[in-house]
Amino acid sequence: MATIKAAMPGVFYRRPAPEKPAYVDDGDAISAGQTIALIEVMKTFNEVKADESGTVAAFLVEDGDEVDVGQDIVRLEG
Amino acid sequence: MNRLLVRAGGLYTTVQDTGRFGHYHMGMPPSGAMDIYSAVVANMLVGNADDAAVLEATYVGPKLEFTDDRLLAVTGADAPVTLNDEPVEPWTAVRVRPGDVLAFAMIRAGCRVYVAVSGGIDVPVYLDSRSTYTLTGMGGHEGRKLVDDETLQLAADGQATGSGGAVVPENLRPDLDCPAELRTVVGLCSYRLTEDALASFLGTEWKVTKDADRVGYRLRGGKLDFTEREQPFGAGSDPANVVDLGYPIGSIQVPGGDEPIVLLNDAVTGGGYATIGTVISVDRDRIAQAKTGESVRFRSVDLDTALAARRDRRERIEQVRQQLGR
């Protein structure tokens, strides 16, 4: 089961701004290098990019949750 | 020649030496490597002076390409390191050649890795130091963190001819265990806390929040009460306020009573919050390797203990020097 992991700890956000739609939703196709979320740490919002292409099966972390380095944040289909 | 190509800057990678001293009274904090031991030992491994400029990378390491023959060493946090996609050992002098590419995988423990290259990173000296102070954009490489696809100068006298291989024994590598225990000298304004609050401060396991960087670490996990007092002339109205004072590096303030902040290398040098204790200088190396989401504890020590710890670290550094024959 392929997943995308957090490369840094911090607070996880699925959208670029509170009033904006989520970067991607469950079932969406994503390509390598595409921004799929943000992690806030050290007073900056850092883009989380997909390291491989695929289809999002599910987000494993809720918007606003704390994440740790290496934590699975997205499960990909297949 | 004498260039280091930054293919990817990483998350927050800066040029740091052992710090910028003698300007604190002017409001200039020391900056410098947060984990001094790891930075000094990295320099030793590649034959540099202890205070040569290294790269400090937080959470996500950079990707670097060499253009000449150098010695390289990676210390600090535990992260898998590769040279041309082949694993290389940390805490070890590694010989690199033109075209070699250094990269990092995700960190396993700790927070900051240090990369030393023989000769050192050759940025201009500003106020006696090569350290970067990003808040004001001074020092280091253009006063900022590294970005993708740029070039750093290396000192011309660092060309390596010999082979690498020197290695720091396990027992002389730092402890990255969590929670980090931070030895702390209580004061200068701990009189502002109730007795219970001071005991609670020392008994609490504090969690490192997302607001933890080179400026300071904001912690969460308890609530501290201040004693009743009449607001003195010149002090703010928050119970945590006192008349302005110089902040010791490593000092702990508690605005609002519930979120202690440990001030670190790039912090403001003075202000009007009560500092209830100061993390001893040696244990700033420990907090430097504590990451967001991990916990820290404070243990009260006296000044003699703090000075002894500083002597111990100096001796450890000399032990490494002997082991490496530098």
PDB file of N, CA and C in Angstrom, chain A:
ATOM      1  N   MET A   1       0.847  -1.191   0.000  1.00  0.00           N
ATOM      2  CA  MET A   1       0.000   0.000   0.000  1.00  0.00           C
ATOM      3  C   MET A   1       0.880   1.239   0.000  1.00  0.00           C
ATOM      4  N   ALA A   2       0.755   2.033  -1.064  1.00  0.00           N
ATOM      5  CA  ALA A   2       1.587   3.232  -1.170  1.00  0.00           C
ATOM      6  C   ALA A   2       0.979   4.361  -0.354  1.00  0.00           C
ATOM      7  N   THR A   3       1.832   5.090   0.326  1.00  0.00           N
ATOM      8  CA  THR A   3       1.367   6.252   1.083  1.00  0.00           C
ATOM      9  C   THR A   3       2.297   7.435   0.795  1.00  0.00           C
ATOM     10  N   ILE A   4       1.805   8.602   1.129  1.00  0.00           N
ATOM     11  CA  ILE A   4       2.659   9.789   1.131  1.00  0.00           C
ATOM     12  C   ILE A   4       2.879  10.149   2.591  1.00  0.00           C
ATOM     13  N   LYS A   5       4.149  10.372   2.953  1.00  0.00           N
ATOM     14  CA  LYS A   5       4.500  10.620   4.356  1.00  0.00           C
ATOM     15  C   LYS A   5       4.862  12.086   4.564  1.00  0.00           C
ATOM     16  N   ALA A   6       4.679  12.538   5.788  1.00  0.00           N
ATOM     17  CA  ALA A   6       5.085  13.902   6.161  1.00  0.00           C
ATOM     18  C   ALA A   6       6.606  13.933   6.316  1.00  0.00           C
ATOM     19  N   ALA A   7       7.252  14.917   5.700  1.00  0.00           N
ATOM     20  CA  ALA A   7       8.710  15.034   5.786  1.00  0.00           C
ATOM     21  C   ALA A   7       9.137  15.883   6.972  1.00  0.00           C
ATOM     22  N   MET A   8       8.162  16.493   7.639  1.00  0.00           N
ATOM     23  CA  MET A   8       8.476  17.362   8.787  1.00  0.00           C
ATOM     24  C   MET A   8       7.303  17.304   9.756  1.00  0.00           C
ATOM     25  N   PRO A   9       7.554  17.623  11.022  1.00  0.00           N
ATOM     26  CA  PRO A   9       6.443  17.687  11.965  1.00  0.00           C
ATOM     27  C   PRO A   9       5.751  19.036  11.862  1.00  0.00           C
ATOM     28  N   GLY A  10       4.535  19.124  12.399  1.00  0.00           N
ATOM     29  CA  GLY A  10       3.843  20.411  12.396  1.00  0.00           C
ATOM     30  C   GLY A  10       2.345  20.229  12.370  1.00  0.00           C
ATOM     31  N   VAL A  11       1.648  21.255  11.915  1.00  0.00           N
ATOM     32  CA  VAL A  11       0.192  21.199  11.821  1.00  0.00           C
ATOM     33  C   VAL A  11      -0.195  21.058  10.350  1.00  0.00           C
ATOM     34  N   PHE A  12      -1.086  20.103  10.102  1.00  0.00           N
ATOM     35  CA  PHE A  12      -1.422  19.687   8.744  1.00  0.00           C
ATOM     36  C   PHE A  12      -2.669  20.409   8.244  1.00  0.00           C
ATOM     37  N   TYR A  13      -2.603  20.947   7.043  1.00  0.00           N
ATOM     38  CA  TYR A  13      -3.764  21.612   6.438  1.00  0.00           C
ATOM     39  C   TYR A  13      -3.978  21.082   5.028  1.00  0.00           C
ATOM     40  N   ARG A  14      -5.242  20.891   4.691  1.00  0.00           N
ATOM     41  CA  ARG A  14      -5.566  20.346   3.356  1.00  0.00           C
ATOM     42  C   ARG A  14      -5.852  21.432   2.337  1.00  0.00           C
ATOM     43  N   ARG A  15      -5.944  22.681   2.796  1.00  0.00           N
ATOM     44  CA  ARG A  15      -6.307  23.755   1.867  1.00  0.00           C
ATOM     45  C   ARG A  15      -5.324  24.917   2.000  1.00  0.00           C
ATOM     46  N   PRO A  16      -5.128  25.685   0.907  1.00  0.00           N
ATOM     47  CA  PRO A  16      -4.157  26.777   0.924  1.00  0.00           C
ATOM     48  C   PRO A  16      -4.560  27.929   1.835  1.00  0.00           C
ATOM     49  N   ALA A  17      -5.870  28.093   2.092  1.00  0.00           N
ATOM     50  CA  ALA A  17      -6.373  29.130   2.998  1.00  0.00           C
ATOM     51  C   ALA A  17      -7.723  28.645   3.501  1.00  0.00           C
ATOM     52  N   PRO A  18      -8.151  29.108   4.680  1.00  0.00           N
ATOM     53  CA  PRO A  18      -9.376  28.575   5.277  1.00  0.00           C
ATOM     54  C   PRO A  18     -10.595  28.625   4.353  1.00  0.00           C
ATOM     55  N   GLU A  19     -10.684  29.656   3.517  1.00  0.00           N
ATOM     56  CA  GLU A  19     -11.875  29.796   2.676  1.00  0.00           C
ATOM     57  C   GLU A  19     -11.719  29.121   1.312  1.00  0.00           C
ATOM     58  N   LYS A  20     -10.540  28.561   1.069  1.00  0.00           N
ATOM     59  CA  LYS A  20     -10.280  27.936  -0.238  1.00  0.00           C
ATOM     60  C   LYS A  20     -10.649  26.451  -0.209  1.00  0.00           C
ATOM     61  N   PRO A  21     -10.952  25.881  -1.397  1.00  0.00           N
ATOM     62  CA  PRO A  21     -11.212  24.427  -1.430  1.00  0.00           C
ATOM     63  C   PRO A  21      -9.941  23.631  -1.155  1.00  0.00           C
ATOM     64  N   ALA A  22     -10.130  22.352  -0.797  1.00  0.00           N
ATOM     65  CA  ALA A  22      -8.984  21.478  -0.532  1.00  0.00           C
ATOM     66  C   ALA A  22      -8.144  21.332  -1.802  1.00  0.00           C
ATOM     67  N   TYR A  23      -6.832  21.145  -1.622  1.00  0.00           N
ATOM     68  CA  TYR A  23      -5.944  20.935  -2.772  1.00  0.00           C
ATOM     69  C   TYR A  23      -6.411  19.744  -3.594  1.00  0.00           C
ATOM     70  N   VAL A  24      -6.671  18.646  -2.910  1.00  0.00           N
ATOM     71  CA  VAL A  24      -7.159  17.439  -3.590  1.00  0.00           C
ATOM     72  C   VAL A  24      -8.172  16.735  -2.694  1.00  0.00           C
ATOM     73  N   ASP A  25      -9.057  15.966  -3.315  1.00  0.00           N
ATOM     74  CA  ASP A  25     -10.059  15.205  -2.565  1.00  0.00           C
ATOM     75  C   ASP A  25      -9.847  13.717  -2.797  1.00  0.00           C
ATOM     76  N   ASP A  26     -10.467  12.925  -1.932  1.00  0.00           N
ATOM     77  CA  ASP A  26     -10.413  11.474  -2.107  1.00  0.00           C
ATOM     78  C   ASP A  26     -10.900  11.138  -3.513  1.00  0.00           C
ATOM     79  N   GLY A  27     -10.210  10.220  -4.180  1.00  0.00           N
ATOM     80  CA  GLY A  27     -10.599   9.811  -5.524  1.00  0.00           C
ATOM     81  C   GLY A  27      -9.924  10.607  -6.621  1.00  0.00           C
ATOM     82  N   ASP A  28      -9.308  11.748  -6.282  1.00  0.00           N
ATOM     83  CA  ASP A  28      -8.627  12.570  -7.292  1.00  0.00           C
ATOM     84  C   ASP A  28      -7.338  11.888  -7.757  1.00  0.00           C
ATOM     85  N   ALA A  29      -7.038  12.080  -9.041  1.00  0.00           N
ATOM     86  CA  ALA A  29      -5.743  11.645  -9.563  1.00  0.00           C
ATOM     87  C   ALA A  29      -4.721  12.745  -9.269  1.00  0.00           C
ATOM     88  N   ILE A  30      -3.542  12.352  -8.796  1.00  0.00           N
ATOM     89  CA  ILE A  30      -2.490  13.336  -8.542  1.00  0.00           C
ATOM     90  C   ILE A  30      -1.234  12.926  -9.296  1.00  0.00           C
ATOM     91  N   SER A  31      -0.407  13.931  -9.591  1.00  0.00           N
ATOM     92  CA  SER A  31       0.842  13.633 -10.289  1.00  0.00           C
ATOM     93  C   SER A  31       2.025  13.992  -9.393  1.00  0.00           C
ATOM     94  N   ALA A  32       3.149  13.338  -9.642  1.00  0.00           N
ATOM     95  CA  ALA A  32       4.343  13.580  -8.827  1.00  0.00           C
ATOM     96  C   ALA A  32       4.697  15.061  -8.866  1.00  0.00           C
ATOM     97  N   GLY A  33       4.985  15.616  -7.703  1.00  0.00           N
ATOM     98  CA  GLY A  33       5.363  17.028  -7.624  1.00  0.00           C
ATOM     99  C   GLY A  33       4.199  17.962  -7.355  1.00  0.00           C
ATOM    100  N   GLN A  34       2.988  17.407  -7.413  1.00  0.00           N
ATOM    101  CA  GLN A  34       1.791  18.232  -7.190  1.00  0.00           C
ATOM    102  C   GLN A  34       1.614  18.532  -5.694  1.00  0.00           C
ATOM    103  N   THR A  35       1.235  19.768  -5.381  1.00  0.00           N
ATOM    104  CA  THR A  35       0.985  20.139  -3.985  1.00  0.00           C
ATOM    105  C   THR A  35      -0.337  19.543  -3.521  1.00  0.00           C
ATOM    106  N   ILE A  36      -0.305  18.810  -2.411  1.00  0.00           N
ATOM    107  CA  ILE A  36      -1.523  18.160  -1.930  1.00  0.00           C
ATOM    108  C   ILE A  36      -1.963  18.641  -0.557  1.00  0.00           C
ATOM    109  N   ALA A  37      -1.084  19.381   0.143  1.00  0.00           N
ATOM    110  CA  ALA A  37      -1.415  19.839   1.499  1.00  0.00           C
ATOM    111  C   ALA A  37      -0.347  20.821   1.963  1.00  0.00           C
ATOM    112  N   LEU A  38      -0.536  21.357   3.169  1.00  0.00           N
ATOM    113  CA  LEU A  38       0.464  22.225   3.800  1.00  0.00           C
ATOM    114  C   LEU A  38       0.802  21.658   5.175  1.00  0.00           C
ATOM    115  N   ILE A  39       2.054  21.865   5.602  1.00  0.00           N
ATOM    116  CA  ILE A  39       2.414  21.608   6.998  1.00  0.00           C
ATOM    117  C   ILE A  39       3.011  22.899   7.556  1.00  0.00           C
ATOM    118  N   GLU A  40       2.408  23.373   8.641  1.00  0.00           N
ATOM    119  CA  GLU A  40       2.909  24.590   9.269  1.00  0.00           C
ATOM    120  C   GLU A  40       3.895  24.227  10.368  1.00  0.00           C
ATOM    121  N   VAL A  41       5.117  24.739  10.241  1.00  0.00           N
ATOM    122  CA  VAL A  41       6.117  24.567  11.288  1.00  0.00           C
ATOM    123  C   VAL A  41       7.115  25.704  11.148  1.00  0.00           C
ATOM    124  N   MET A  42       7.729  26.109  12.235  1.00  0.00           N
ATOM    125  CA  MET A  42       8.706  27.201  12.255  1.00  0.00           C
ATOM    126  C   MET A  42       8.145  28.461  11.585  1.00  0.00           C
ATOM    127  N   LYS A  43       6.882  28.733  11.848  1.00  0.00           N
ATOM    128  CA  LYS A  43       6.220  29.946  11.372  1.00  0.00           C
ATOM    129  C   LYS A  43       6.147  30.050   9.857  1.00  0.00           C
ATOM    130  N   THR A  44       6.250  28.923   9.166  1.00  0.00           N
ATOM    131  CA  THR A  44       6.026  28.949   7.725  1.00  0.00           C
ATOM    132  C   THR A  44       5.098  27.795   7.341  1.00  0.00           C
ATOM    133  N   PHE A  45       4.358  28.037   6.267  1.00  0.00           N
ATOM    134  CA  PHE A  45       3.479  27.010   5.707  1.00  0.00           C
ATOM    135  C   PHE A  45       4.232  26.351   4.558  1.00  0.00           C
ATOM    136  N   ASN A  46       4.541  25.075   4.718  1.00  0.00           N
ATOM    137  CA  ASN A  46       5.356  24.375   3.738  1.00  0.00           C
ATOM    138  C   ASN A  46       4.484  23.444   2.900  1.00  0.00           C
ATOM    139  N   GLU A  47       4.651  23.532   1.592  1.00  0.00           N
ATOM    140  CA  GLU A  47       3.837  22.696   0.711  1.00  0.00           C
ATOM    141  C   GLU A  47       4.281  21.239   0.793  1.00  0.00           C
ATOM    142  N   VAL A  48       3.302  20.362   0.896  1.00  0.00           N
ATOM    143  CA  VAL A  48       3.565  18.922   0.828  1.00  0.00           C
ATOM    144  C   VAL A  48       3.306  18.505  -0.606  1.00  0.00           C
ATOM    145  N   LYS A  49       4.324  17.926  -1.245  1.00  0.00           N
ATOM    146  CA  LYS A  49       4.169  17.543  -2.650  1.00  0.00           C
ATOM    147  C   LYS A  49       4.134  16.024  -2.767  1.00  0.00           C
ATOM    148  N   ALA A  50       3.332  15.540  -3.689  1.00  0.00           N
ATOM    149  CA  ALA A  50       3.260  14.090  -3.932  1.00  0.00           C
ATOM    150  C   ALA A  50       4.610  13.630  -4.470  1.00  0.00           C
ATOM    151  N   ASP A  51       5.133  12.536  -3.916  1.00  0.00           N
ATOM    152  CA  ASP A  51       6.410  12.046  -4.441  1.00  0.00           C
ATOM    153  C   ASP A  51       6.218  11.055  -5.576  1.00  0.00           C
ATOM    154  N   GLU A  52       4.972  10.632  -5.795  1.00  0.00           N
ATOM    155  CA  GLU A  52       4.698   9.791  -6.965  1.00  0.00           C
ATOM    156  C   GLU A  52       3.272  10.059  -7.464  1.00  0.00           C
ATOM    157  N   SER A  53       2.998   9.639  -8.685  1.00  0.00           N
ATOM    158  CA  SER A  53       1.655   9.809  -9.234  1.00  0.00           C
ATOM    159  C   SER A  53       0.745   8.704  -8.729  1.00  0.00           C
ATOM    160  N   GLY A  54      -0.564   8.967  -8.747  1.00  0.00           N
ATOM    161  CA  GLY A  54      -1.500   7.941  -8.301  1.00  0.00           C
ATOM    162  C   GLY A  54      -2.879   8.536  -8.097  1.00  0.00           C
ATOM    163  N   THR A  55      -3.714   7.769  -7.425  1.00  0.00           N
ATOM    164  CA  THR A  55      -5.062   8.232  -7.109  1.00  0.00           C
ATOM    165  C   THR A  55      -5.240   8.196  -5.592  1.00  0.00           C
ATOM    166  N   VAL A  56      -5.767   9.282  -5.055  1.00  0.00           N
ATOM    167  CA  VAL A  56      -5.924   9.382  -3.607  1.00  0.00           C
ATOM    168  C   VAL A  56      -7.027   8.433  -3.143  1.00  0.00           C
ATOM    169  N   ALA A  57      -6.674   7.443  -2.308  1.00  0.00           N
ATOM    170  CA  ALA A  57      -7.687   6.562  -1.728  1.00  0.00           C
ATOM    171  C   ALA A  57      -8.296   7.243  -0.510  1.00  0.00           C
ATOM    172  N   ALA A  58      -7.449   7.793   0.335  1.00  0.00           N
ATOM    173  CA  ALA A  58      -7.969   8.456   1.536  1.00  0.00           C
ATOM    174  C   ALA A  58      -6.897   9.312   2.191  1.00  0.00           C
ATOM    175  N   PHE A  59      -7.339  10.425   2.771  1.00  0.00           N
ATOM    176  CA  PHE A  59      -6.462  11.193   3.663  1.00  0.00           C
ATOM    177  C   PHE A  59      -6.504  10.543   5.030  1.00  0.00           C
ATOM    178  N   LEU A  60      -5.347  10.347   5.640  1.00  0.00           N
ATOM    179  CA  LEU A  60      -5.254   9.654   6.921  1.00  0.00           C
ATOM    180  C   LEU A  60      -5.128  10.632   8.075  1.00  0.00           C
ATOM    181  N   VAL A  61      -5.093  11.920   7.752  1.00  0.00           N
ATOM    182  CA  VAL A  61      -4.933  12.966   8.765  1.00  0.00           C
ATOM    183  C   VAL A  61      -6.006  14.019   8.522  1.00  0.00           C
ATOM    184  N   GLU A  62      -6.602  14.519   9.594  1.00  0.00           N
ATOM    185  CA  GLU A  62      -7.635  15.555   9.474  1.00  0.00           C
ATOM    186  C   GLU A  62      -6.999  16.935   9.342  1.00  0.00           C
ATOM    187  N   ASP A  63      -7.732  17.815   8.692  1.00  0.00           N
ATOM    188  CA  ASP A  63      -7.332  19.205   8.584  1.00  0.00           C
ATOM    189  C   ASP A  63      -7.103  19.776   9.994  1.00  0.00           C
ATOM    190  N   GLY A  64      -5.931  20.362  10.235  1.00  0.00           N
ATOM    191  CA  GLY A  64      -5.652  20.967  11.537  1.00  0.00           C
ATOM    192  C   GLY A  64      -4.997  20.037  12.542  1.00  0.00           C
ATOM    193  N   ASP A  65      -4.831  18.756  12.180  1.00  0.00           N
ATOM    194  CA  ASP A  65      -4.172  17.806  13.080  1.00  0.00           C
ATOM    195  C   ASP A  65      -2.664  18.040  13.123  1.00  0.00           C
ATOM    196  N   GLU A  66      -2.066  17.618  14.242  1.00  0.00           N
ATOM    197  CA  GLU A  66      -0.607  17.622  14.314  1.00  0.00           C
ATOM    198  C   GLU A  66      -0.079  16.360  13.648  1.00  0.00           C
ATOM    199  N   VAL A  67       1.017  16.515  12.905  1.00  0.00           N
ATOM    200  CA  VAL A  67       1.647  15.351  12.280  1.00  0.00           C
ATOM    201  C   VAL A  67       3.110  15.276  12.722  1.00  0.00           C
ATOM    202  N   ASP A  68       3.647  14.060  12.626  1.00  0.00           N
ATOM    203  CA  ASP A  68       5.053  13.854  12.959  1.00  0.00           C
ATOM    204  C   ASP A  68       5.821  13.501  11.685  1.00  0.00           C
ATOM    205  N   VAL A  69       7.141  13.625  11.746  1.00  0.00           N
ATOM    206  CA  VAL A  69       7.975  13.237  10.608  1.00  0.00           C
ATOM    207  C   VAL A  69       7.752  11.759  10.310  1.00  0.00           C
ATOM    208  N   GLY A  70       7.552  11.418   9.058  1.00  0.00           N
ATOM    209  CA  GLY A  70       7.418  10.024   8.668  1.00  0.00           C
ATOM    210  C   GLY A  70       6.002   9.477   8.797  1.00  0.00           C
ATOM    211  N   GLN A  71       5.084  10.284   9.318  1.00  0.00           N
ATOM    212  CA  GLN A  71       3.698   9.827   9.478  1.00  0.00           C
ATOM    213  C   GLN A  71       3.006   9.745   8.113  1.00  0.00           C
ATOM    214  N   ASP A  72       2.228   8.675   7.902  1.00  0.00           N
ATOM    215  CA  ASP A  72       1.461   8.537   6.663  1.00  0.00           C
ATOM    216  C   ASP A  72       0.346   9.576   6.650  1.00  0.00           C
ATOM    217  N   ILE A  73       0.263  10.341   5.563  1.00  0.00           N
ATOM    218  CA  ILE A  73      -0.809  11.339   5.513  1.00  0.00           C
ATOM    219  C   ILE A  73      -1.844  11.042   4.425  1.00  0.00           C
ATOM    220  N   VAL A  74      -1.410  10.342   3.388  1.00  0.00           N
ATOM    221  CA  VAL A  74      -2.338   9.998   2.313  1.00  0.00           C
ATOM    222  C   VAL A  74      -2.089   8.551   1.903  1.00  0.00           C
ATOM    223  N   ARG A  75      -3.179   7.818   1.705  1.00  0.00           N
ATOM    224  CA  ARG A  75      -3.060   6.475   1.152  1.00  0.00           C
ATOM    225  C   ARG A  75      -3.435   6.551  -0.320  1.00  0.00           C
ATOM    226  N   LEU A  76      -2.621   5.934  -1.180  1.00  0.00           N
ATOM    227  CA  LEU A  76      -2.905   5.932  -2.614  1.00  0.00           C
ATOM    228  C   LEU A  76      -3.553   4.612  -2.998  1.00  0.00           C
ATOM    229  N   GLU A  77      -4.385   4.632  -4.017  1.00  0.00           N
ATOM    230  CA  GLU A  77      -5.054   3.397  -4.468  1.00  0.00           C
ATOM    231  C   GLU A  77      -4.063   2.468  -5.136  1.00  0.00           C
ATOM    232  N   GLY A  78      -4.361   1.178  -5.089  1.00  0.00           N
ATOM    233  CA  GLY A  78      -3.565   0.208  -5.815  1.00  0.00           C
ATOM    234  C   GLY A  78      -2.436  -0.373  -5.004  1.00  0.00           C
TER     235      GLY A  78
END
